CSV table of C-alpha atoms and ligand atoms in Angstrom, one decimal:
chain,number,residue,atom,x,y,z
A,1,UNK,CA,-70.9,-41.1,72.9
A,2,UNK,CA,-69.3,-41.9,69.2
A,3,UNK,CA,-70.5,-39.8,66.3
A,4,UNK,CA,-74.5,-41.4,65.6
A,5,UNK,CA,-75.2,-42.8,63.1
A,6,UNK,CA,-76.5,-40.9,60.2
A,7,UNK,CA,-79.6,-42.4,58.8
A,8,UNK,CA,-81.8,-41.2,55.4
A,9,UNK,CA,-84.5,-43.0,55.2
A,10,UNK,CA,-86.0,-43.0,51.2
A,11,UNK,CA,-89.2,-43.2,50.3
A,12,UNK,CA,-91.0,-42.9,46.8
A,13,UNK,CA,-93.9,-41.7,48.9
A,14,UNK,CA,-96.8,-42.1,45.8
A,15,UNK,CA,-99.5,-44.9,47.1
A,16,UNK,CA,-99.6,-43.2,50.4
A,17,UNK,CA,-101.0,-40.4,48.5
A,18,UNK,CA,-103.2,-41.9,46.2
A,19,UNK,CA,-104.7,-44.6,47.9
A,20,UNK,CA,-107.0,-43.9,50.7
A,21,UNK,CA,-105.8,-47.9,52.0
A,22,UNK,CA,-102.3,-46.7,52.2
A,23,UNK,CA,-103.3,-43.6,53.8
A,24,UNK,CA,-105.2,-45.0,56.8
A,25,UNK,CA,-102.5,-47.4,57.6
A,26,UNK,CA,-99.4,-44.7,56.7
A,27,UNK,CA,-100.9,-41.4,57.0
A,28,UNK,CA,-97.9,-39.7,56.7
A,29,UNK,CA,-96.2,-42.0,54.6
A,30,UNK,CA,-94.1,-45.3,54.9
A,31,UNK,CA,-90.8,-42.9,55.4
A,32,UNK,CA,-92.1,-41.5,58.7
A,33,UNK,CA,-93.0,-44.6,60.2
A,34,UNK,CA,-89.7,-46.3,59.5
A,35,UNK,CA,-87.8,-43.1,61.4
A,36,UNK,CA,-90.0,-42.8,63.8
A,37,UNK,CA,-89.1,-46.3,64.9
A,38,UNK,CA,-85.6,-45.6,64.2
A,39,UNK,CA,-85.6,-42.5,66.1
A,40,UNK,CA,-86.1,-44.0,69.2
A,41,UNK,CA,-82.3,-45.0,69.4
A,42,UNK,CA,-80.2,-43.0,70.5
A,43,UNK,CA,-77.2,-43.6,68.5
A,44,UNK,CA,-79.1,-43.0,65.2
A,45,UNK,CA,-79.7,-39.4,63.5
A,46,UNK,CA,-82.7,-39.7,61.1
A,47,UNK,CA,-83.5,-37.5,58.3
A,48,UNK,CA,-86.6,-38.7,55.7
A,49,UNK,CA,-86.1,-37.8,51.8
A,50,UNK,CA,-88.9,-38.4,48.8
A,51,UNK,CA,-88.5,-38.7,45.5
A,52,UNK,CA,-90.7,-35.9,44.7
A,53,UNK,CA,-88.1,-33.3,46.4
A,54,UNK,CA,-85.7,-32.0,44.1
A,55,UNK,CA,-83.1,-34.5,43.4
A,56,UNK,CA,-85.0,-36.9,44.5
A,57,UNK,CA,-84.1,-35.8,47.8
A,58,UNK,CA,-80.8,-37.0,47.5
A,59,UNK,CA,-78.6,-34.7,47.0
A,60,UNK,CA,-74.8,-34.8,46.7
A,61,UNK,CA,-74.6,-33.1,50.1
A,62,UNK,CA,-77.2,-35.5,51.4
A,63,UNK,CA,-76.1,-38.2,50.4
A,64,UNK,CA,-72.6,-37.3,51.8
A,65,UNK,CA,-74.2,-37.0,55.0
A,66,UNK,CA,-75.4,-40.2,55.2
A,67,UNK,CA,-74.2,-43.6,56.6
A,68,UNK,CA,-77.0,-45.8,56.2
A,69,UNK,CA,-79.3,-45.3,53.3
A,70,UNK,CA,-82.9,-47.0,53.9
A,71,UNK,CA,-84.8,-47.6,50.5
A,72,UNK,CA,-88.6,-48.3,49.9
A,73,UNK,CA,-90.0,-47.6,46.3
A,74,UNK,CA,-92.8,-49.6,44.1
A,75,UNK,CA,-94.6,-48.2,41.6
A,76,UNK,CA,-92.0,-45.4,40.4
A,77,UNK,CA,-88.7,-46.9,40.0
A,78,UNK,CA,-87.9,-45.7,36.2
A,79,UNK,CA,-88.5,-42.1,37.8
A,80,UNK,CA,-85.3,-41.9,40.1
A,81,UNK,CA,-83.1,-39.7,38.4
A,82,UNK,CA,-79.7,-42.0,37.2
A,83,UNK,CA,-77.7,-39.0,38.6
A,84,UNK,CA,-78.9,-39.5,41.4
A,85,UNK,CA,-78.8,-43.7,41.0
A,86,UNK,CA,-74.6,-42.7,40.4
A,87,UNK,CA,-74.4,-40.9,43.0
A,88,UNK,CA,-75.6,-43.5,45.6
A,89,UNK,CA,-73.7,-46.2,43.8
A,90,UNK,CA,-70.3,-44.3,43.6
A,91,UNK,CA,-71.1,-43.6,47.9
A,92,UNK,CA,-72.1,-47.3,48.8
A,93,UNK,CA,-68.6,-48.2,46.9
A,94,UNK,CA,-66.6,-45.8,49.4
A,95,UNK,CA,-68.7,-47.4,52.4
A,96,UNK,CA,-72.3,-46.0,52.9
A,97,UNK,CA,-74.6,-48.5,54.0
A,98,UNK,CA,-78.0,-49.7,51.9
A,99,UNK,CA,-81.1,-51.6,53.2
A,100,UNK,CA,-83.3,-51.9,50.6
A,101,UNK,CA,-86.8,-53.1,51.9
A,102,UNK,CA,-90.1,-55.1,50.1
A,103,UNK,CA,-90.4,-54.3,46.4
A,104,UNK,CA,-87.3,-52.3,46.3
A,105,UNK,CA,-85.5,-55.5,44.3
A,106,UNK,CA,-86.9,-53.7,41.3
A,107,UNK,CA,-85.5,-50.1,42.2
A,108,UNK,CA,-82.7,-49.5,39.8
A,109,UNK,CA,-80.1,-48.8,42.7
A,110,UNK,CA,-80.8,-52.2,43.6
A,111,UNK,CA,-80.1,-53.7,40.1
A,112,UNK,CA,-77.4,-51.3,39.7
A,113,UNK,CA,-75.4,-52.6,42.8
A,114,UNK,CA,-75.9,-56.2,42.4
A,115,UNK,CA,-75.9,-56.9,38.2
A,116,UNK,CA,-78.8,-58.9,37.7
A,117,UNK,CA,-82.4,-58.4,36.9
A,118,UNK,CA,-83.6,-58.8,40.9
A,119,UNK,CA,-86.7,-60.5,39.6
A,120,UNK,CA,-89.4,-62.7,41.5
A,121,UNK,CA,-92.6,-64.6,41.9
A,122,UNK,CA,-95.4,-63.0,43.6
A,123,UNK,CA,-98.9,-63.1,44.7
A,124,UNK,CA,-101.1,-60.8,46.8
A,125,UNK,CA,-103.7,-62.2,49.2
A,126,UNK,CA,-103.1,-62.2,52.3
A,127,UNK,CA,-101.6,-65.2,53.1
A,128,UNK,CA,-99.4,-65.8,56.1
A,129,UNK,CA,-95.6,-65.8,56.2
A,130,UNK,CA,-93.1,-67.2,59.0
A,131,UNK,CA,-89.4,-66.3,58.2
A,132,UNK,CA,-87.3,-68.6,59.7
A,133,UNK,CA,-84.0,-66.9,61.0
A,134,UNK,CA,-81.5,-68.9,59.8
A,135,UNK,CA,-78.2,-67.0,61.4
A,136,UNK,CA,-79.2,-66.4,64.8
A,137,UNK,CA,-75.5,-65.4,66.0
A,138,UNK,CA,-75.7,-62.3,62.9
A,139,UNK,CA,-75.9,-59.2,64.2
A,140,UNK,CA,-79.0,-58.4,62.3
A,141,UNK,CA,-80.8,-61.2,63.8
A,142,UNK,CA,-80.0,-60.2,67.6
A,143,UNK,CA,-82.9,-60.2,69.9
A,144,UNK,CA,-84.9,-62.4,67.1
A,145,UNK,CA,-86.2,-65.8,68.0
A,146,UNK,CA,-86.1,-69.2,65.6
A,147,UNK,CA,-89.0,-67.5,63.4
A,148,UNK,CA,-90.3,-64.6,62.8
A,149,UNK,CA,-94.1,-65.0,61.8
A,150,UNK,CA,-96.5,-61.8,59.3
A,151,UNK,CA,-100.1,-63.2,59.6
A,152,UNK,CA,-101.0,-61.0,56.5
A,153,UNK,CA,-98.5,-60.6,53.6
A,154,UNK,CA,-98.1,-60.2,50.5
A,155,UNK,CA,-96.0,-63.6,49.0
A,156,UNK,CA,-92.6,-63.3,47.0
A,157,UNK,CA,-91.3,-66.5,45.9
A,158,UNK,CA,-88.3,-67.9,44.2
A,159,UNK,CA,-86.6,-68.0,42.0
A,160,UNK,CA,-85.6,-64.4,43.3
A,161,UNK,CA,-83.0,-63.5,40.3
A,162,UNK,CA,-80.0,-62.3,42.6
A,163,UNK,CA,-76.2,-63.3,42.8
A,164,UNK,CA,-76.0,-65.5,45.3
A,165,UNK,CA,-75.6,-63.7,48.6
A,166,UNK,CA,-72.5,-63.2,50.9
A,167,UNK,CA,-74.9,-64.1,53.5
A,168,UNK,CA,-78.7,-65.4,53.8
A,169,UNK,CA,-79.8,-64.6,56.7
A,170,UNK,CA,-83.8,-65.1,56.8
A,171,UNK,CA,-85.7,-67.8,54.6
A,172,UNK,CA,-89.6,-67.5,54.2
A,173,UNK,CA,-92.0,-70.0,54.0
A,174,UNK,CA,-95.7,-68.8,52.7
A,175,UNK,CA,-99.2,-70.4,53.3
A,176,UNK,CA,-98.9,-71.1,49.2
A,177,UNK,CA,-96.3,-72.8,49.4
A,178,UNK,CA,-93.2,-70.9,48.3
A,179,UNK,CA,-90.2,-70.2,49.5
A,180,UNK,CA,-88.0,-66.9,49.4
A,181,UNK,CA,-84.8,-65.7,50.6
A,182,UNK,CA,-85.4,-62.5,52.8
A,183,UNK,CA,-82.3,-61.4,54.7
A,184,UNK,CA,-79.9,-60.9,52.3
A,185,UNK,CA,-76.3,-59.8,52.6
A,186,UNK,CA,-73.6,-58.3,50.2
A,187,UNK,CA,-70.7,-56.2,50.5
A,188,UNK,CA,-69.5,-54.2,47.3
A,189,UNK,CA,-66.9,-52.1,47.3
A,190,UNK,CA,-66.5,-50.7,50.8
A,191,UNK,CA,-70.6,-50.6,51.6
A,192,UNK,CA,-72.8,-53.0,53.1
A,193,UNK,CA,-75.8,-54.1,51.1
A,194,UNK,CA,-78.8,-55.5,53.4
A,195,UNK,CA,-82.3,-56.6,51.3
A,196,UNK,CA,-85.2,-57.2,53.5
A,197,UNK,CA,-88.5,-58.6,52.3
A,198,UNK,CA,-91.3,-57.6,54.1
A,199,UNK,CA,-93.3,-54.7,54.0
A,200,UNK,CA,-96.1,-54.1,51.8
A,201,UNK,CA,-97.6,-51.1,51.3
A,202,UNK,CA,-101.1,-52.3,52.6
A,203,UNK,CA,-100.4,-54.4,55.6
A,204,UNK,CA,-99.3,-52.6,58.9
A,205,UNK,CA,-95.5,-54.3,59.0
A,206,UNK,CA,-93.3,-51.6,59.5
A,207,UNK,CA,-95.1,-51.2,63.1
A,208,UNK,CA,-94.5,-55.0,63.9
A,209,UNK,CA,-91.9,-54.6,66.6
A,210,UNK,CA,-89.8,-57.6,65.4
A,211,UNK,CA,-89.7,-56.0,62.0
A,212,UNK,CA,-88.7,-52.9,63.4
A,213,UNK,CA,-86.3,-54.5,65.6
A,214,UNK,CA,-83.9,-56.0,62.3
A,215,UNK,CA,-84.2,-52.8,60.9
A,216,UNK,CA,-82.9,-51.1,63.4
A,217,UNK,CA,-80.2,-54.2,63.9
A,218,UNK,CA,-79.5,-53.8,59.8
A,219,UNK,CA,-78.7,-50.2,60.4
A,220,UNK,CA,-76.3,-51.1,62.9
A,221,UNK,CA,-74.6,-53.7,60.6
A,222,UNK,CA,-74.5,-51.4,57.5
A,223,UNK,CA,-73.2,-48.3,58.9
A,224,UNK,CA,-69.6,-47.8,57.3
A,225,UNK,CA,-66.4,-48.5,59.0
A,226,UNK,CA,-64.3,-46.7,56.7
A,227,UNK,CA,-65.2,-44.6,53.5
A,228,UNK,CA,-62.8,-44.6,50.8
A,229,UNK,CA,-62.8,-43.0,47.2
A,230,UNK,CA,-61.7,-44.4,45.0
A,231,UNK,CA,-58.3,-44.8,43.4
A,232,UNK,CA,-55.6,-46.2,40.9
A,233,UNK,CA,-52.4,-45.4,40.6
A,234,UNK,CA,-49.0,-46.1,39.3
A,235,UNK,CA,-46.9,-47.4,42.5
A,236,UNK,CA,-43.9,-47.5,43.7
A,237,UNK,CA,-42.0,-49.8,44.7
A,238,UNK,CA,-41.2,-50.4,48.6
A,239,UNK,CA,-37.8,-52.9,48.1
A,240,UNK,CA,-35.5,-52.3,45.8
A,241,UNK,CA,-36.2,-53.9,42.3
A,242,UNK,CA,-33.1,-55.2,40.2
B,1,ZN,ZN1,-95.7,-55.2,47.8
């Protein structure tokens, strides 16, 4: 068996504490239901970390240890450290692996790796959502039918203020009418970027097994081949130069 996988799963951890609606559906917070999911593979190690743990919980030695780094924030983005936002960045560029799911397009890891202002449309009630897998032969989308459908979510729409993707890989259509692109791919630097769009704090998503099941896939995809610091230097050269 290869090395596993080395999985931190990130979670602001703050409505499942303050709201008794958050608390019934995640009682022990959206963090541990993602790796418990995740632990059920065994190629994957999973650790959990929370902003409220020093260093946000990502320390340099964590963060070092980690392959894939699985991101869910909402209502406390301007309180991750920027340390600790450099520190992630500088690792995705050498090859770590992010996922960055639901209303992290406003985290400012998110904004940091990608350059824009990640904004969207959105509305909360309830509505029903069918993303339509638009690359079934990605690895992300393996053992995924044509459509994957939330009977309760909350609706993001376009325009969805990102550079345009390396690869889309999901499009959603909502009962209101919008559209939104939510399977998103990016490499920069040496890492693997993955945004996925479901998962609101107050609907039971993360235990929906398809949902679980391109997570799980996306952890696969992003986990680094190589990691590389980076460098510049004066070269060389390999012929002979006149
Ligand atoms: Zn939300």
């Amino acid at each position: 068996m290869p090395n596993k996988i080395r999985v931190t799963v990130w979670n602001e951890f703050i409505h499942e504490q303050t709201s008794d609606d958050v608390k019934k559906i995640y009682p022990h917070g959206i963090h541990h239901a993602i790796a418990k999911f995740l632990a059920e593979n065994n190629d994957m190690q999973i650790r959990t970390a929370t902003l409220q743990e020093p260093e946000n919980g990502l320390s340099d030695h964590v963060v070092k240890d980690t392959d894939v780094l699985i991101w869910w924030g909402h209502k406390a983005h301007d309180k991750v450290d920027e340390t600790v936002v450099n520190r992630v960045q500088k690792r995705v560029l050498e090859g770590m692996g992010l996922i960055l799911l639901h209303s992290a397009h406003e985290s400012k890891i998110f904004k940091r790796m990608l350059g824009t202002n990640c904004s969207l449309k959105w509305r909360e009630a309830a509505e029903k959502e069918r993303l339509w897998n638009i690359e079934p032969g990605h690895p992300i989308t393996q053992g995924i039918g044509e459509y994957i459908e939330l009977p309760h979510a909350e609706m993001y729409g376009e325009r969805f203020d990102i550079p345009t993707p390396d690869k889309i890989i999901f499009l959603s259509w909502f009962q209101g009418g919008e559209v939104f692109r939510s399977g998103c791919c990016w490499e920069r630097g040496h890492g693997r970027i993955f945004y996925f769009r479901p998962g609101h704090e107050t609907y039971p998503i993360f235990y929906n097994r398809e949902i679980q099941k391109v997570i799980t896939n996306a952890v696969r995809w992003a986990s680094p081949r190589i990691f590389l610091e980076n460098f510049c230097y004066n070269a060389k050269p390999i012929e002979k130069l006149k």
